[in-house]
PDB file of C-alpha atoms and ligand atoms in Angstrom:
ATOM      1  CA  MET A   1       0.000   0.000   0.000  1.00  0.00           C
ATOM      2  CA  GLY A   2       1.509   3.314  -1.025  1.00  0.00           C
ATOM      3  CA  LEU A   3       0.922   6.680   0.527  1.00  0.00           C
ATOM      4  CA  PHE A   4      -1.666   9.063  -0.827  1.00  0.00           C
ATOM      5  CA  ASP A   5      -0.684  12.482  -2.090  1.00  0.00           C
ATOM      6  CA  VAL A   6      -2.643  15.118  -0.187  1.00  0.00           C
ATOM      7  CA  LYS A   7      -2.077  17.800  -2.842  1.00  0.00           C
ATOM      8  CA  LYS A   8      -3.213  15.545  -5.690  1.00  0.00           C
ATOM      9  CA  SER A   9      -6.322  14.406  -3.782  1.00  0.00           C
ATOM     10  CA  CYS A  10      -7.303  18.018  -3.196  1.00  0.00           C
ATOM     11  CA  GLU A  11      -6.665  18.990  -6.796  1.00  0.00           C
ATOM     12  CA  ALA A  12      -8.865  16.100  -7.826  1.00  0.00           C
ATOM     13  CA  GLY A  13     -12.001  17.844  -6.634  1.00  0.00           C
ATOM     14  CA  GLN A  14     -14.108  18.789  -3.692  1.00  0.00           C
ATOM     15  CA  VAL A  15     -15.720  16.942  -0.843  1.00  0.00           C
ATOM     16  CA  ASP A  16     -19.133  15.656  -1.912  1.00  0.00           C
ATOM     17  CA  MET A  17     -21.236  16.661   1.076  1.00  0.00           C
ATOM     18  CA  SER A  18     -23.946  14.184   0.168  1.00  0.00           C
ATOM     19  CA  ARG A  19     -21.600  11.196   0.550  1.00  0.00           C
ATOM     20  CA  LEU A  20     -19.656  11.942   3.698  1.00  0.00           C
ATOM     21  CA  PRO A  21     -18.375   9.092   5.829  1.00  0.00           C
ATOM     22  CA  ARG A  22     -20.453   8.943   9.024  1.00  0.00           C
ATOM     23  CA  HIS A  23     -17.437   7.891  11.046  1.00  0.00           C
ATOM     24  CA  ILE A  24     -13.780   8.843  10.547  1.00  0.00           C
ATOM     25  CA  ALA A  25     -11.009   7.389  12.708  1.00  0.00           C
ATOM     26  CA  ILE A  26      -7.506   8.841  12.939  1.00  0.00           C
ATOM     27  CA  ILE A  27      -4.190   7.623  14.333  1.00  0.00           C
ATOM     28  CA  MET A  28      -2.665  10.942  15.431  1.00  0.00           C
ATOM     29  CA  ASP A  29       0.922  10.024  14.569  1.00  0.00           C
ATOM     30  CA  GLY A  30       4.109  11.992  14.011  1.00  0.00           C
ATOM     31  CA  ASN A  31       4.125  14.374  16.973  1.00  0.00           C
ATOM     32  CA  GLY A  32       7.581  13.280  18.119  1.00  0.00           C
ATOM     33  CA  ARG A  33       9.174  13.613  14.670  1.00  0.00           C
ATOM     34  CA  TRP A  34       7.539  17.000  14.121  1.00  0.00           C
ATOM     35  CA  ALA A  35       9.114  18.261  17.354  1.00  0.00           C
ATOM     36  CA  LYS A  36      12.508  16.693  16.604  1.00  0.00           C
ATOM     37  CA  GLN A  37      12.635  18.373  13.179  1.00  0.00           C
ATOM     38  CA  ARG A  38      12.340  21.698  15.032  1.00  0.00           C
ATOM     39  CA  GLY A  39      14.845  20.872  17.763  1.00  0.00           C
ATOM     40  CA  LEU A  40      12.037  20.764  20.342  1.00  0.00           C
ATOM     41  CA  PRO A  41      11.247  18.125  22.968  1.00  0.00           C
ATOM     42  CA  ARG A  42       8.746  15.436  21.849  1.00  0.00           C
ATOM     43  CA  THR A  43       6.223  16.824  24.314  1.00  0.00           C
ATOM     44  CA  ALA A  44       6.034  20.031  22.243  1.00  0.00           C
ATOM     45  CA  GLY A  45       4.706  17.910  19.362  1.00  0.00           C
ATOM     46  CA  HIS A  46       1.972  16.448  21.566  1.00  0.00           C
ATOM     47  CA  LYS A  47       0.924  19.938  22.679  1.00  0.00           C
ATOM     48  CA  VAL A  48       0.449  21.043  19.080  1.00  0.00           C
ATOM     49  CA  GLY A  49      -1.161  17.647  18.353  1.00  0.00           C
ATOM     50  CA  ALA A  50      -3.819  18.298  20.986  1.00  0.00           C
ATOM     51  CA  GLU A  51      -4.599  21.658  19.340  1.00  0.00           C
ATOM     52  CA  VAL A  52      -4.914  19.978  15.963  1.00  0.00           C
ATOM     53  CA  PHE A  53      -7.351  17.466  17.470  1.00  0.00           C
ATOM     54  CA  ARG A  54      -9.537  20.368  18.692  1.00  0.00           C
ATOM     55  CA  ARG A  55      -9.542  21.905  15.214  1.00  0.00           C
ATOM     56  CA  ILE A  56     -10.290  18.675  13.418  1.00  0.00           C
ATOM     57  CA  ALA A  57     -13.136  17.803  15.804  1.00  0.00           C
ATOM     58  CA  LYS A  58     -14.697  21.209  15.113  1.00  0.00           C
ATOM     59  CA  TYR A  59     -14.202  20.746  11.389  1.00  0.00           C
ATOM     60  CA  CYS A  60     -15.890  17.324  11.499  1.00  0.00           C
ATOM     61  CA  LYS A  61     -18.845  18.932  13.214  1.00  0.00           C
ATOM     62  CA  LYS A  62     -18.935  21.662  10.583  1.00  0.00           C
ATOM     63  CA  LEU A  63     -18.854  19.119   7.753  1.00  0.00           C
ATOM     64  CA  GLY A  64     -21.507  16.930   9.344  1.00  0.00           C
ATOM     65  CA  VAL A  65     -19.371  13.887  10.128  1.00  0.00           C
ATOM     66  CA  GLU A  66     -21.175  12.134  12.995  1.00  0.00           C
ATOM     67  CA  TYR A  67     -18.305  10.307  14.696  1.00  0.00           C
ATOM     68  CA  LEU A  68     -14.583  11.028  14.986  1.00  0.00           C
ATOM     69  CA  THR A  69     -12.422   8.457  16.771  1.00  0.00           C
ATOM     70  CA  VAL A  70      -8.800   9.267  17.603  1.00  0.00           C
ATOM     71  CA  TYR A  71      -5.981   7.189  19.038  1.00  0.00           C
ATOM     72  CA  ALA A  72      -4.570   9.285  21.896  1.00  0.00           C
ATOM     73  CA  PHE A  73      -2.800   6.683  24.030  1.00  0.00           C
ATOM     74  CA  SER A  74      -2.391   2.961  23.486  1.00  0.00           C
ATOM     75  CA  THR A  75      -2.046   0.162  26.030  1.00  0.00           C
ATOM     76  CA  GLU A  76       1.625   0.069  24.901  1.00  0.00           C
ATOM     77  CA  ASN A  77       2.311   3.806  25.278  1.00  0.00           C
ATOM     78  CA  TRP A  78       2.993   3.430  29.026  1.00  0.00           C
ATOM     79  CA  LYS A  79       6.498   2.296  27.928  1.00  0.00           C
ATOM     80  CA  ARG A  80       7.350   5.881  26.912  1.00  0.00           C
ATOM     81  CA  PRO A  81       9.478   8.122  29.160  1.00  0.00           C
ATOM     82  CA  GLN A  82       7.549   9.243  32.236  1.00  0.00           C
ATOM     83  CA  ASP A  83       7.624  12.951  31.319  1.00  0.00           C
ATOM     84  CA  GLU A  84       6.079  12.174  27.925  1.00  0.00           C
ATOM     85  CA  VAL A  85       3.320  10.062  29.526  1.00  0.00           C
ATOM     86  CA  ASN A  86       2.703  12.853  32.049  1.00  0.00           C
ATOM     87  CA  THR A  87       2.475  15.449  29.292  1.00  0.00           C
ATOM     88  CA  ILE A  88      -0.065  13.433  27.292  1.00  0.00           C
ATOM     89  CA  MET A  89      -2.162  12.812  30.431  1.00  0.00           C
ATOM     90  CA  GLY A  90      -1.890  16.525  31.283  1.00  0.00           C
ATOM     91  CA  LEU A  91      -3.127  17.486  27.815  1.00  0.00           C
ATOM     92  CA  LEU A  92      -6.065  15.127  28.157  1.00  0.00           C
ATOM     93  CA  LYS A  93      -6.882  16.586  31.555  1.00  0.00           C
ATOM     94  CA  GLN A  94      -6.729  20.119  30.155  1.00  0.00           C
ATOM     95  CA  TYR A  95      -8.926  19.130  27.228  1.00  0.00           C
ATOM     96  CA  MET A  96     -11.532  17.539  29.496  1.00  0.00           C
ATOM     97  CA  LEU A  97     -11.577  20.543  31.820  1.00  0.00           C
ATOM     98  CA  GLU A  98     -12.187  22.824  28.844  1.00  0.00           C
ATOM     99  CA  ALA A  99     -14.740  20.420  27.376  1.00  0.00           C
ATOM    100  CA  ILE A 100     -16.768  20.410  30.580  1.00  0.00           C
ATOM    101  CA  ASP A 101     -17.295  24.150  30.091  1.00  0.00           C
ATOM    102  CA  SER A 102     -17.620  24.268  26.331  1.00  0.00           C
ATOM    103  CA  MET A 103     -18.961  20.986  24.978  1.00  0.00           C
ATOM    104  CA  GLU A 104     -22.622  21.936  25.275  1.00  0.00           C
ATOM    105  CA  GLU A 105     -22.072  25.113  23.315  1.00  0.00           C
ATOM    106  CA  GLU A 106     -19.700  23.537  20.798  1.00  0.00           C
ATOM    107  CA  LYS A 107     -21.937  20.482  20.428  1.00  0.00           C
ATOM    108  CA  ILE A 108     -19.098  17.994  20.728  1.00  0.00           C
ATOM    109  CA  ARG A 109     -19.946  14.833  22.644  1.00  0.00           C
ATOM    110  CA  LEU A 110     -17.066  12.918  24.203  1.00  0.00           C
ATOM    111  CA  LYS A 111     -16.644   9.229  24.782  1.00  0.00           C
ATOM    112  CA  PHE A 112     -13.536   7.362  25.906  1.00  0.00           C
ATOM    113  CA  PHE A 113     -12.607   3.928  24.575  1.00  0.00           C
ATOM    114  CA  GLY A 114     -10.177   1.941  26.706  1.00  0.00           C
ATOM    115  CA  ASP A 115      -9.437   0.763  30.213  1.00  0.00           C
ATOM    116  CA  MET A 116      -9.894   3.842  32.379  1.00  0.00           C
ATOM    117  CA  THR A 117      -9.021   2.019  35.615  1.00  0.00           C
ATOM    118  CA  ALA A 118      -5.283   2.551  34.973  1.00  0.00           C
ATOM    119  CA  LEU A 119      -5.726   6.347  34.914  1.00  0.00           C
ATOM    120  CA  SER A 120      -5.316   8.633  37.916  1.00  0.00           C
ATOM    121  CA  PRO A 121      -8.470   9.036  40.042  1.00  0.00           C
ATOM    122  CA  GLU A 122      -8.605  12.669  38.921  1.00  0.00           C
ATOM    123  CA  LEU A 123      -8.644  11.738  35.235  1.00  0.00           C
ATOM    124  CA  GLN A 124     -11.196   8.978  35.865  1.00  0.00           C
ATOM    125  CA  GLU A 125     -13.470  11.509  37.514  1.00  0.00           C
ATOM    126  CA  LEU A 126     -13.138  13.880  34.559  1.00  0.00           C
ATOM    127  CA  VAL A 127     -13.932  11.047  32.149  1.00  0.00           C
ATOM    128  CA  GLU A 128     -17.109  10.292  34.138  1.00  0.00           C
ATOM    129  CA  LYS A 129     -18.084  13.960  34.157  1.00  0.00           C
ATOM    130  CA  THR A 130     -17.619  14.436  30.415  1.00  0.00           C
ATOM    131  CA  ASN A 131     -19.500  11.165  29.754  1.00  0.00           C
ATOM    132  CA  ALA A 132     -22.407  12.376  31.852  1.00  0.00           C
ATOM    133  CA  ILE A 133     -22.594  15.789  30.111  1.00  0.00           C
ATOM    134  CA  SER A 134     -22.283  14.109  26.700  1.00  0.00           C
ATOM    135  CA  LYS A 135     -25.521  12.199  27.236  1.00  0.00           C
ATOM    136  CA  HIS A 136     -27.457  15.464  26.843  1.00  0.00           C
ATOM    137  CA  ILE A 137     -25.615  16.697  23.750  1.00  0.00           C
ATOM    138  CA  ASP A 138     -26.572  16.327  20.145  1.00  0.00           C
ATOM    139  CA  GLY A 139     -23.682  16.819  17.738  1.00  0.00           C
ATOM    140  CA  VAL A 140     -20.489  15.169  16.596  1.00  0.00           C
ATOM    141  CA  GLN A 141     -19.276  12.388  18.891  1.00  0.00           C
ATOM    142  CA  ALA A 142     -15.524  12.411  19.502  1.00  0.00           C
ATOM    143  CA  ASN A 143     -14.301   9.056  20.742  1.00  0.00           C
ATOM    144  CA  ILE A 144     -10.894   9.312  22.379  1.00  0.00           C
ATOM    145  CA  CYS A 145      -9.014   6.025  22.602  1.00  0.00           C
ATOM    146  CA  LEU A 146      -7.118   6.180  25.854  1.00  0.00           C
ATOM    147  CA  ASN A 147      -5.222   3.235  27.323  1.00  0.00           C
ATOM    148  CA  TYR A 148      -6.782   1.453  24.374  1.00  0.00           C
ATOM    149  CA  GLY A 149      -5.721  -1.632  22.444  1.00  0.00           C
ATOM    150  CA  GLY A 150      -7.777  -3.401  19.788  1.00  0.00           C
ATOM    151  CA  ARG A 151      -6.828  -6.883  20.983  1.00  0.00           C
ATOM    152  CA  ASP A 152      -7.492  -5.905  24.582  1.00  0.00           C
ATOM    153  CA  GLU A 153     -10.940  -4.636  23.569  1.00  0.00           C
ATOM    154  CA  ILE A 154     -11.788  -7.915  21.827  1.00  0.00           C
ATOM    155  CA  LEU A 155     -10.485  -9.990  24.762  1.00  0.00           C
ATOM    156  CA  ARG A 156     -12.550  -8.023  27.264  1.00  0.00           C
ATOM    157  CA  ALA A 157     -15.650  -8.472  25.146  1.00  0.00           C
ATOM    158  CA  ALA A 158     -15.043 -12.220  24.812  1.00  0.00           C
ATOM    159  CA  ARG A 159     -14.441 -12.511  28.549  1.00  0.00           C
ATOM    160  CA  ALA A 160     -17.608 -10.575  29.421  1.00  0.00           C
ATOM    161  CA  PHE A 161     -19.718 -12.758  27.143  1.00  0.00           C
ATOM    162  CA  ALA A 162     -18.090 -15.962  28.463  1.00  0.00           C
ATOM    163  CA  GLN A 163     -18.818 -14.853  32.030  1.00  0.00           C
ATOM    164  CA  GLN A 164     -22.473 -14.334  31.168  1.00  0.00           C
ATOM    165  CA  CYS A 165     -22.548 -17.801  29.595  1.00  0.00           C
ATOM    166  CA  ALA A 166     -20.951 -19.327  32.703  1.00  0.00           C
ATOM    167  CA  ALA A 167     -23.596 -17.596  34.830  1.00  0.00           C
ATOM    168  CA  GLY A 168     -26.326 -19.063  32.609  1.00  0.00           C
ATOM    169  CA  GLU A 169     -27.447 -15.620  31.406  1.00  0.00           C
ATOM    170  CA  LYS A 170     -26.372 -16.135  27.784  1.00  0.00           C
ATOM    171  CA  HIS A 171     -25.857 -19.042  25.394  1.00  0.00           C
ATOM    172  CA  PRO A 172     -22.927 -19.321  22.952  1.00  0.00           C
ATOM    173  CA  GLU A 173     -25.275 -19.696  19.966  1.00  0.00           C
ATOM    174  CA  GLU A 174     -26.745 -16.244  20.698  1.00  0.00           C
ATOM    175  CA  LEU A 175     -23.454 -14.605  19.753  1.00  0.00           C
ATOM    176  CA  THR A 176     -23.694 -12.846  16.400  1.00  0.00           C
ATOM    177  CA  GLU A 177     -21.372 -10.145  15.034  1.00  0.00           C
ATOM    178  CA  ALA A 178     -23.899  -7.491  16.043  1.00  0.00           C
ATOM    179  CA  ALA A 179     -24.302  -8.976  19.522  1.00  0.00           C
ATOM    180  CA  PHE A 180     -20.527  -9.130  19.991  1.00  0.00           C
ATOM    181  CA  GLY A 181     -20.235  -5.476  18.984  1.00  0.00           C
ATOM    182  CA  GLU A 182     -22.326  -4.535  22.003  1.00  0.00           C
ATOM    183  CA  TYR A 183     -19.554  -5.777  24.312  1.00  0.00           C
ATOM    184  CA  LEU A 184     -16.939  -3.520  22.734  1.00  0.00           C
ATOM    185  CA  PHE A 185     -16.012  -0.002  23.874  1.00  0.00           C
ATOM    186  CA  SER A 186     -17.574   1.152  20.601  1.00  0.00           C
ATOM    187  CA  ALA A 187     -21.024  -0.311  21.390  1.00  0.00           C
ATOM    188  CA  GLY A 188     -23.671   1.700  19.570  1.00  0.00           C
ATOM    189  CA  VAL A 189     -21.161   3.440  17.282  1.00  0.00           C
ATOM    190  CA  PRO A 190     -21.179   2.474  13.570  1.00  0.00           C
ATOM    191  CA  ASP A 191     -17.899   1.102  12.206  1.00  0.00           C
ATOM    192  CA  PRO A 192     -15.567   3.744  10.717  1.00  0.00           C
ATOM    193  CA  GLU A 193     -15.808   3.977   6.942  1.00  0.00           C
ATOM    194  CA  LEU A 194     -12.475   5.821   6.756  1.00  0.00           C
ATOM    195  CA  ILE A 195      -9.327   5.299   8.839  1.00  0.00           C
ATOM    196  CA  ILE A 196      -6.529   7.845   8.400  1.00  0.00           C
ATOM    197  CA  ARG A 197      -2.924   7.466   9.478  1.00  0.00           C
ATOM    198  CA  PRO A 198      -0.674  10.418   8.838  1.00  0.00           C
ATOM    199  CA  SER A 199       3.128  10.532   9.291  1.00  0.00           C
ATOM    200  CA  GLY A 200       4.126   7.952   6.692  1.00  0.00           C
ATOM    201  CA  GLU A 201       3.592   4.836   8.810  1.00  0.00           C
ATOM    202  CA  VAL A 202       1.524   2.206   7.031  1.00  0.00           C
ATOM    203  CA  ARG A 203       0.201   0.007   9.811  1.00  0.00           C
ATOM    204  CA  LEU A 204      -2.764  -0.207  12.162  1.00  0.00           C
ATOM    205  CA  SER A 205      -0.895  -0.545  15.492  1.00  0.00           C
ATOM    206  CA  ASN A 206      -3.696  -2.336  17.368  1.00  0.00           C
ATOM    207  CA  PHE A 207      -6.305   0.323  16.498  1.00  0.00           C
ATOM    208  CA  LEU A 208      -9.982  -0.634  16.059  1.00  0.00           C
ATOM    209  CA  LEU A 209      -9.152  -4.195  14.986  1.00  0.00           C
ATOM    210  CA  TRP A 210     -12.764  -5.425  15.075  1.00  0.00           C
ATOM    211  CA  GLN A 211     -14.292  -2.246  13.669  1.00  0.00           C
ATOM    212  CA  CYS A 212     -11.890  -1.864  10.708  1.00  0.00           C
ATOM    213  CA  ALA A 213     -13.205  -4.921   8.817  1.00  0.00           C
ATOM    214  CA  TYR A 214     -14.547  -2.915   5.852  1.00  0.00           C
ATOM    215  CA  ALA A 215     -12.905   0.452   6.468  1.00  0.00           C
ATOM    216  CA  GLU A 216     -11.113   2.337   3.705  1.00  0.00           C
ATOM    217  CA  PHE A 217      -7.585   3.420   4.644  1.00  0.00           C
ATOM    218  CA  TYR A 218      -5.815   6.675   3.891  1.00  0.00           C
ATOM    219  CA  PHE A 219      -2.105   6.969   4.631  1.00  0.00           C
ATOM    220  CA  CYS A 220      -0.244  10.224   4.028  1.00  0.00           C
ATOM    221  CA  ASP A 221       3.149  11.739   4.851  1.00  0.00           C
ATOM    222  CA  THR A 222       1.828  14.761   6.765  1.00  0.00           C
ATOM    223  CA  LEU A 223       2.852  14.706  10.431  1.00  0.00           C
ATOM    224  CA  TRP A 224      -0.117  15.058  12.803  1.00  0.00           C
ATOM    225  CA  PRO A 225       0.815  18.579  14.045  1.00  0.00           C
ATOM    226  CA  ASP A 226       0.718  19.701  10.375  1.00  0.00           C
ATOM    227  CA  PHE A 227      -2.600  17.939   9.707  1.00  0.00           C
ATOM    228  CA  SER A 228      -5.223  20.470   8.639  1.00  0.00           C
ATOM    229  CA  GLU A 229      -8.757  20.787   7.369  1.00  0.00           C
ATOM    230  CA  GLU A 230      -7.251  20.500   3.887  1.00  0.00           C
ATOM    231  CA  THR A 231      -5.605  17.175   4.751  1.00  0.00           C
ATOM    232  CA  LEU A 232      -8.923  15.847   6.007  1.00  0.00           C
ATOM    233  CA  ASP A 233     -10.630  17.045   2.826  1.00  0.00           C
ATOM    234  CA  ALA A 234      -7.995  15.212   0.778  1.00  0.00           C
ATOM    235  CA  ALA A 235      -8.645  11.984   2.676  1.00  0.00           C
ATOM    236  CA  ILE A 236     -12.415  12.303   2.252  1.00  0.00           C
ATOM    237  CA  ILE A 237     -12.101  13.130  -1.462  1.00  0.00           C
ATOM    238  CA  ASP A 238      -9.937  10.052  -1.936  1.00  0.00           C
ATOM    239  CA  TYR A 239     -12.384   7.921   0.053  1.00  0.00           C
ATOM    240  CA  GLN A 240     -15.231   9.134  -2.136  1.00  0.00           C
ATOM    241  CA  LYS A 241     -13.443   7.781  -5.206  1.00  0.00           C
ATOM    242  CA  ARG A 242     -13.250   4.265  -3.775  1.00  0.00           C
ATOM    243  CA  ASP A 243     -15.463   1.464  -4.969  1.00  0.00           C
ATOM    244  CA  ARG A 244     -16.748  -0.143  -1.767  1.00  0.00           C
ATOM    245  CA  ARG A 245     -17.987  -3.664  -2.504  1.00  0.00           C
ATOM    246  CA  PHE A 246     -18.108  -5.296   0.941  1.00  0.00           C
ATOM    247  CA  GLY A 247     -17.110  -8.639  -0.554  1.00  0.00           C
ATOM    248  CA  GLY A 248     -19.669  -8.392  -3.370  1.00  0.00           C
ATOM    249  CA  VAL A 249     -19.071  -7.645  -7.047  1.00  0.00           C
ATOM    250  CA  LYS A 250     -19.247  -4.398  -8.977  1.00  0.00           C
ATOM    251  CA  LYS A 251     -22.750  -3.608 -10.258  1.00  0.00           C
TER     252      LYS A 251
HETATM  253  C1  FPP B   1       1.794   9.526  18.300  1.00  0.00           C
HETATM  254  O1  FPP B   1       2.892  10.306  17.850  1.00  0.00           O
HETATM  255  C2  FPP B   1       1.025  10.310  19.265  1.00  0.00           C
HETATM  256  C3  FPP B   1       0.744   9.913  20.541  1.00  0.00           C
HETATM  257  C4  FPP B   1       1.156   8.609  21.094  1.00  0.00           C
HETATM  258  C5  FPP B   1       0.013  10.812  21.466  1.00  0.00           C
HETATM  259  C6  FPP B   1      -1.144  11.536  20.865  1.00  0.00           C
HETATM  260  C7  FPP B   1      -1.702  12.421  21.886  1.00  0.00           C
HETATM  261  C8  FPP B   1      -2.092  13.696  21.679  1.00  0.00           C
HETATM  262  C9  FPP B   1      -2.108  14.371  20.354  1.00  0.00           C
HETATM  263  C10 FPP B   1      -2.608  14.492  22.827  1.00  0.00           C
HETATM  264  C11 FPP B   1      -3.999  14.013  23.144  1.00  0.00           C
HETATM  265  C12 FPP B   1      -4.833  15.091  23.505  1.00  0.00           C
HETATM  266  C13 FPP B   1      -6.143  15.213  23.155  1.00  0.00           C
HETATM  267  C14 FPP B   1      -6.806  16.425  23.598  1.00  0.00           C
HETATM  268  C15 FPP B   1      -6.918  14.224  22.376  1.00  0.00           C
HETATM  269  P1  FPP B   1       4.364   9.827  18.223  1.00  0.00           P
HETATM  270  O2  FPP B   1       4.732  10.420  19.516  1.00  0.00           O
HETATM  271  O3  FPP B   1       4.448   8.336  18.183  1.00  0.00           O
HETATM  272  O4  FPP B   1       5.191  10.467  17.055  1.00  0.00           O
HETATM  273  P2  FPP B   1       6.514   9.864  16.374  1.00  0.00           P
HETATM  274  O5  FPP B   1       6.105   8.601  15.678  1.00  0.00           O
HETATM  275  O6  FPP B   1       6.904  10.943  15.429  1.00  0.00           O
HETATM  276  O7  FPP B   1       7.515   9.647  17.471  1.00  0.00           O
END
């Protein structure tokens, strides 16, 4: 799979507003390299990355995209230097504090995918607060994957279903794809039609493994802190040129 050329995708036309993906997922990658190129600490890249997330969430709302899912911190990211982990957690805290005040007005609903029990009690409380406010908001839903891993999500779902079977509440034959989906962090959220990974890396890194079954992928060289509304347009324009067959044949 090669990388897509943002400039060419943009030159190729405009976003067709009648055929927008309902759900876009993004691996916000390249913060560290962006900072290094400027002689800055990696944490500076994450700070700009958090700003870019704010802008892109607002842009999704403006376009009419219903769901935006971003990979903020994986189950493996705890291996990073402590100051980097602290910075990312600090940025999330800051974002949630701001969101508590502004999400109703901005119409951005928040949901967190991942194991929140490993977070500080303060962050867990903020997650609960933003979840509670989100229930009353109509607008774009931003899902932030935090201490998230795709395999971990599937394992937890399997375990929860198995426990219900062991307790006699469920039977194995009841398990369909749709039923299994209800045990995932993404329960109730349609699968992403478009998954974007900037920064030149062409892999999924344990992101939305169940949900990506029929997603279209868009990989580009842009580093996440340089990602803009134009880059998102380019990805959507490219997506709109794809022939999605879902295992069928072309009509
Ligand atoms: C990947 O880039 C990025 C992360 C692991 C962290 C992403 C987190 C944020 C943008 C802050 C989250 C805040 C909000 C408000 C959602 P990398 O560090 O792996 O970059 P590299 O590959 O260039 O080293």
